[in-house]
């Protein structure tokens, strides 16, 4: 299954959702028209699954939304103004850490 990517243009509040296949071809492009998105998102971070976090530094607000297999934005949860600090410079998703045992065994097998 192809991976999907979101392009966001703050100046016009627009975006594009597209798929990228294993050969790095872009297809299945869905336009998000001018004015459909807020213009003040300073961080856009992919979360687990199909969810994305939008963070607006100037107002300390955000949105969590999902993008379905048809590239439709939905399941939107608004995080009101003042809910977040206004001084965050980076927002990153955390991934489950690989087990130390698994990592140790993998390293051990490479050394053998």
PDB file of C-alpha atoms in Angstrom:
ATOM      1  CA  UNK A   1       0.000   0.000   0.000  1.00  0.00           C
ATOM      2  CA  UNK A   2       1.422   3.425  -0.887  1.00  0.00           C
ATOM      3  CA  UNK A   3       2.374   5.900   1.816  1.00  0.00           C
ATOM      4  CA  UNK A   4       0.528   9.209   1.928  1.00  0.00           C
ATOM      5  CA  UNK A   5       1.944  12.693   2.367  1.00  0.00           C
ATOM      6  CA  UNK A   6       0.419  16.060   3.236  1.00  0.00           C
ATOM      7  CA  UNK A   7       1.644  19.325   1.739  1.00  0.00           C
ATOM      8  CA  UNK A   8       0.515  22.487   3.587  1.00  0.00           C
ATOM      9  CA  UNK A   9       0.701  26.063   2.314  1.00  0.00           C
ATOM     10  CA  UNK A  10       0.183  28.576   5.118  1.00  0.00           C
ATOM     11  CA  UNK A  11       0.052  31.692   2.967  1.00  0.00           C
ATOM     12  CA  UNK A  12      -3.164  30.563   1.274  1.00  0.00           C
ATOM     13  CA  UNK A  13      -4.472  28.034   3.832  1.00  0.00           C
ATOM     14  CA  UNK A  14      -4.363  25.217   1.320  1.00  0.00           C
ATOM     15  CA  UNK A  15      -2.873  21.777   0.920  1.00  0.00           C
ATOM     16  CA  UNK A  16      -2.510  18.596  -1.051  1.00  0.00           C
ATOM     17  CA  UNK A  17      -2.736  14.971   0.051  1.00  0.00           C
ATOM     18  CA  UNK A  18      -1.021  12.480  -2.226  1.00  0.00           C
ATOM     19  CA  UNK A  19       0.189   8.892  -2.296  1.00  0.00           C
ATOM     20  CA  UNK A  20       3.786   7.839  -2.914  1.00  0.00           C
ATOM     21  CA  UNK A  21       4.358   4.298  -4.140  1.00  0.00           C
ATOM     22  CA  UNK A  22       7.374   2.027  -3.650  1.00  0.00           C
ATOM     23  CA  UNK A  23       8.980   3.445  -6.822  1.00  0.00           C
ATOM     24  CA  UNK A  24       8.639   7.022  -5.464  1.00  0.00           C
ATOM     25  CA  UNK A  25       5.873   7.959  -7.901  1.00  0.00           C
ATOM     26  CA  UNK A  26       3.364  10.530  -6.672  1.00  0.00           C
ATOM     27  CA  UNK A  27      -0.275   9.834  -7.464  1.00  0.00           C
ATOM     28  CA  UNK A  28      -3.801   9.832  -6.058  1.00  0.00           C
ATOM     29  CA  UNK A  29      -3.564  13.605  -5.560  1.00  0.00           C
ATOM     30  CA  UNK A  30      -6.347  15.366  -3.643  1.00  0.00           C
ATOM     31  CA  UNK A  31      -6.355  19.176  -3.501  1.00  0.00           C
ATOM     32  CA  UNK A  32      -7.392  21.005  -0.332  1.00  0.00           C
ATOM     33  CA  UNK A  33      -8.560  24.387  -1.705  1.00  0.00           C
ATOM     34  CA  UNK A  34      -7.368  27.853  -0.670  1.00  0.00           C
ATOM     35  CA  UNK A  35      -8.913  28.914   2.641  1.00  0.00           C
ATOM     36  CA  UNK A  36      -9.757  25.366   3.737  1.00  0.00           C
ATOM     37  CA  UNK A  37      -7.012  25.270   6.347  1.00  0.00           C
ATOM     38  CA  UNK A  38      -5.882  27.795   8.964  1.00  0.00           C
ATOM     39  CA  UNK A  39      -2.971  30.005   7.915  1.00  0.00           C
ATOM     40  CA  UNK A  40      -1.158  30.002  11.260  1.00  0.00           C
ATOM     41  CA  UNK A  41      -0.001  26.407  11.699  1.00  0.00           C
ATOM     42  CA  UNK A  42       3.678  26.535  12.636  1.00  0.00           C
ATOM     43  CA  UNK A  43       4.112  22.769  13.082  1.00  0.00           C
ATOM     44  CA  UNK A  44       2.380  19.895  11.295  1.00  0.00           C
ATOM     45  CA  UNK A  45       3.331  16.499  12.710  1.00  0.00           C
ATOM     46  CA  UNK A  46       2.311  13.003  11.631  1.00  0.00           C
ATOM     47  CA  UNK A  47       1.079  10.900  14.535  1.00  0.00           C
ATOM     48  CA  UNK A  48       0.456   7.160  14.633  1.00  0.00           C
ATOM     49  CA  UNK A  49      -1.810   5.701  12.006  1.00  0.00           C
ATOM     50  CA  UNK A  50      -3.526   8.265   9.833  1.00  0.00           C
ATOM     51  CA  UNK A  51      -3.611  11.151  12.330  1.00  0.00           C
ATOM     52  CA  UNK A  52      -1.945  14.554  12.073  1.00  0.00           C
ATOM     53  CA  UNK A  53      -1.378  17.247  14.698  1.00  0.00           C
ATOM     54  CA  UNK A  54      -1.467  20.908  13.646  1.00  0.00           C
ATOM     55  CA  UNK A  55       0.061  23.361  16.161  1.00  0.00           C
ATOM     56  CA  UNK A  56      -0.409  27.135  16.024  1.00  0.00           C
ATOM     57  CA  UNK A  57       2.289  28.877  18.056  1.00  0.00           C
ATOM     58  CA  UNK A  58       0.799  32.400  17.978  1.00  0.00           C
ATOM     59  CA  UNK A  59      -2.404  31.357  19.760  1.00  0.00           C
ATOM     60  CA  UNK A  60      -1.280  28.173  21.535  1.00  0.00           C
ATOM     61  CA  UNK A  61      -3.921  26.125  19.768  1.00  0.00           C
ATOM     62  CA  UNK A  62      -4.127  23.054  17.606  1.00  0.00           C
ATOM     63  CA  UNK A  63      -6.109  20.488  15.715  1.00  0.00           C
ATOM     64  CA  UNK A  64      -5.829  16.718  15.515  1.00  0.00           C
ATOM     65  CA  UNK A  65      -7.337  15.229  12.370  1.00  0.00           C
ATOM     66  CA  UNK A  66      -7.337  11.982  10.439  1.00  0.00           C
ATOM     67  CA  UNK A  67      -6.854  11.436   6.727  1.00  0.00           C
ATOM     68  CA  UNK A  68      -8.682   8.398   5.399  1.00  0.00           C
ATOM     69  CA  UNK A  69      -7.701   6.113   2.515  1.00  0.00           C
ATOM     70  CA  UNK A  70      -9.617   8.382   0.125  1.00  0.00           C
ATOM     71  CA  UNK A  71      -7.453  11.371   1.208  1.00  0.00           C
ATOM     72  CA  UNK A  72     -10.385  13.007   2.993  1.00  0.00           C
ATOM     73  CA  UNK A  73      -9.675  15.008   6.139  1.00  0.00           C
ATOM     74  CA  UNK A  74     -12.035  14.086   8.963  1.00  0.00           C
ATOM     75  CA  UNK A  75     -12.378  13.128  12.614  1.00  0.00           C
ATOM     76  CA  UNK A  76     -11.264  16.652  13.510  1.00  0.00           C
ATOM     77  CA  UNK A  77     -10.717  17.586  17.161  1.00  0.00           C
ATOM     78  CA  UNK A  78     -10.067  21.259  17.852  1.00  0.00           C
ATOM     79  CA  UNK A  79      -7.677  22.061  20.702  1.00  0.00           C
ATOM     80  CA  UNK A  80      -8.728  25.560  21.809  1.00  0.00           C
ATOM     81  CA  UNK A  81      -6.608  28.706  21.948  1.00  0.00           C
ATOM     82  CA  UNK A  82      -4.442  28.801  25.079  1.00  0.00           C
ATOM     83  CA  UNK A  83      -4.347  25.010  25.480  1.00  0.00           C
ATOM     84  CA  UNK A  84      -0.713  24.767  24.361  1.00  0.00           C
ATOM     85  CA  UNK A  85       2.349  26.795  25.290  1.00  0.00           C
ATOM     86  CA  UNK A  86       3.213  29.472  22.730  1.00  0.00           C
ATOM     87  CA  UNK A  87       6.962  28.905  22.756  1.00  0.00           C
ATOM     88  CA  UNK A  88       7.325  25.398  21.339  1.00  0.00           C
ATOM     89  CA  UNK A  89       9.781  25.331  18.456  1.00  0.00           C
ATOM     90  CA  UNK A  90       9.517  21.635  17.596  1.00  0.00           C
ATOM     91  CA  UNK A  91       6.656  19.160  17.850  1.00  0.00           C
ATOM     92  CA  UNK A  92       7.551  15.526  17.137  1.00  0.00           C
ATOM     93  CA  UNK A  93       5.649  12.270  17.266  1.00  0.00           C
ATOM     94  CA  UNK A  94       7.151   9.562  19.433  1.00  0.00           C
ATOM     95  CA  UNK A  95       7.423   6.031  18.133  1.00  0.00           C
ATOM     96  CA  UNK A  96       7.562   2.950  20.341  1.00  0.00           C
ATOM     97  CA  UNK A  97      11.173   2.219  21.150  1.00  0.00           C
ATOM     98  CA  UNK A  98      12.619  -1.033  19.880  1.00  0.00           C
ATOM     99  CA  UNK A  99      13.053  -3.578  22.653  1.00  0.00           C
ATOM    100  CA  UNK A 100      16.559  -3.562  24.136  1.00  0.00           C
ATOM    101  CA  UNK A 101      16.556  -7.345  24.027  1.00  0.00           C
ATOM    102  CA  UNK A 102      15.684  -7.390  20.335  1.00  0.00           C
ATOM    103  CA  UNK A 103      18.251  -4.682  19.574  1.00  0.00           C
ATOM    104  CA  UNK A 104      20.872  -6.510  21.613  1.00  0.00           C
ATOM    105  CA  UNK A 105      20.227  -9.802  19.870  1.00  0.00           C
ATOM    106  CA  UNK A 106      20.352  -8.144  16.453  1.00  0.00           C
ATOM    107  CA  UNK A 107      23.668  -6.480  17.305  1.00  0.00           C
ATOM    108  CA  UNK A 108      25.022  -9.732  18.734  1.00  0.00           C
ATOM    109  CA  UNK A 109      24.165 -11.676  15.575  1.00  0.00           C
ATOM    110  CA  UNK A 110      25.991  -9.087  13.427  1.00  0.00           C
ATOM    111  CA  UNK A 111      29.112  -9.472  15.566  1.00  0.00           C
ATOM    112  CA  UNK A 112      29.109 -13.279  15.445  1.00  0.00           C
TER     113      UNK A 112
END
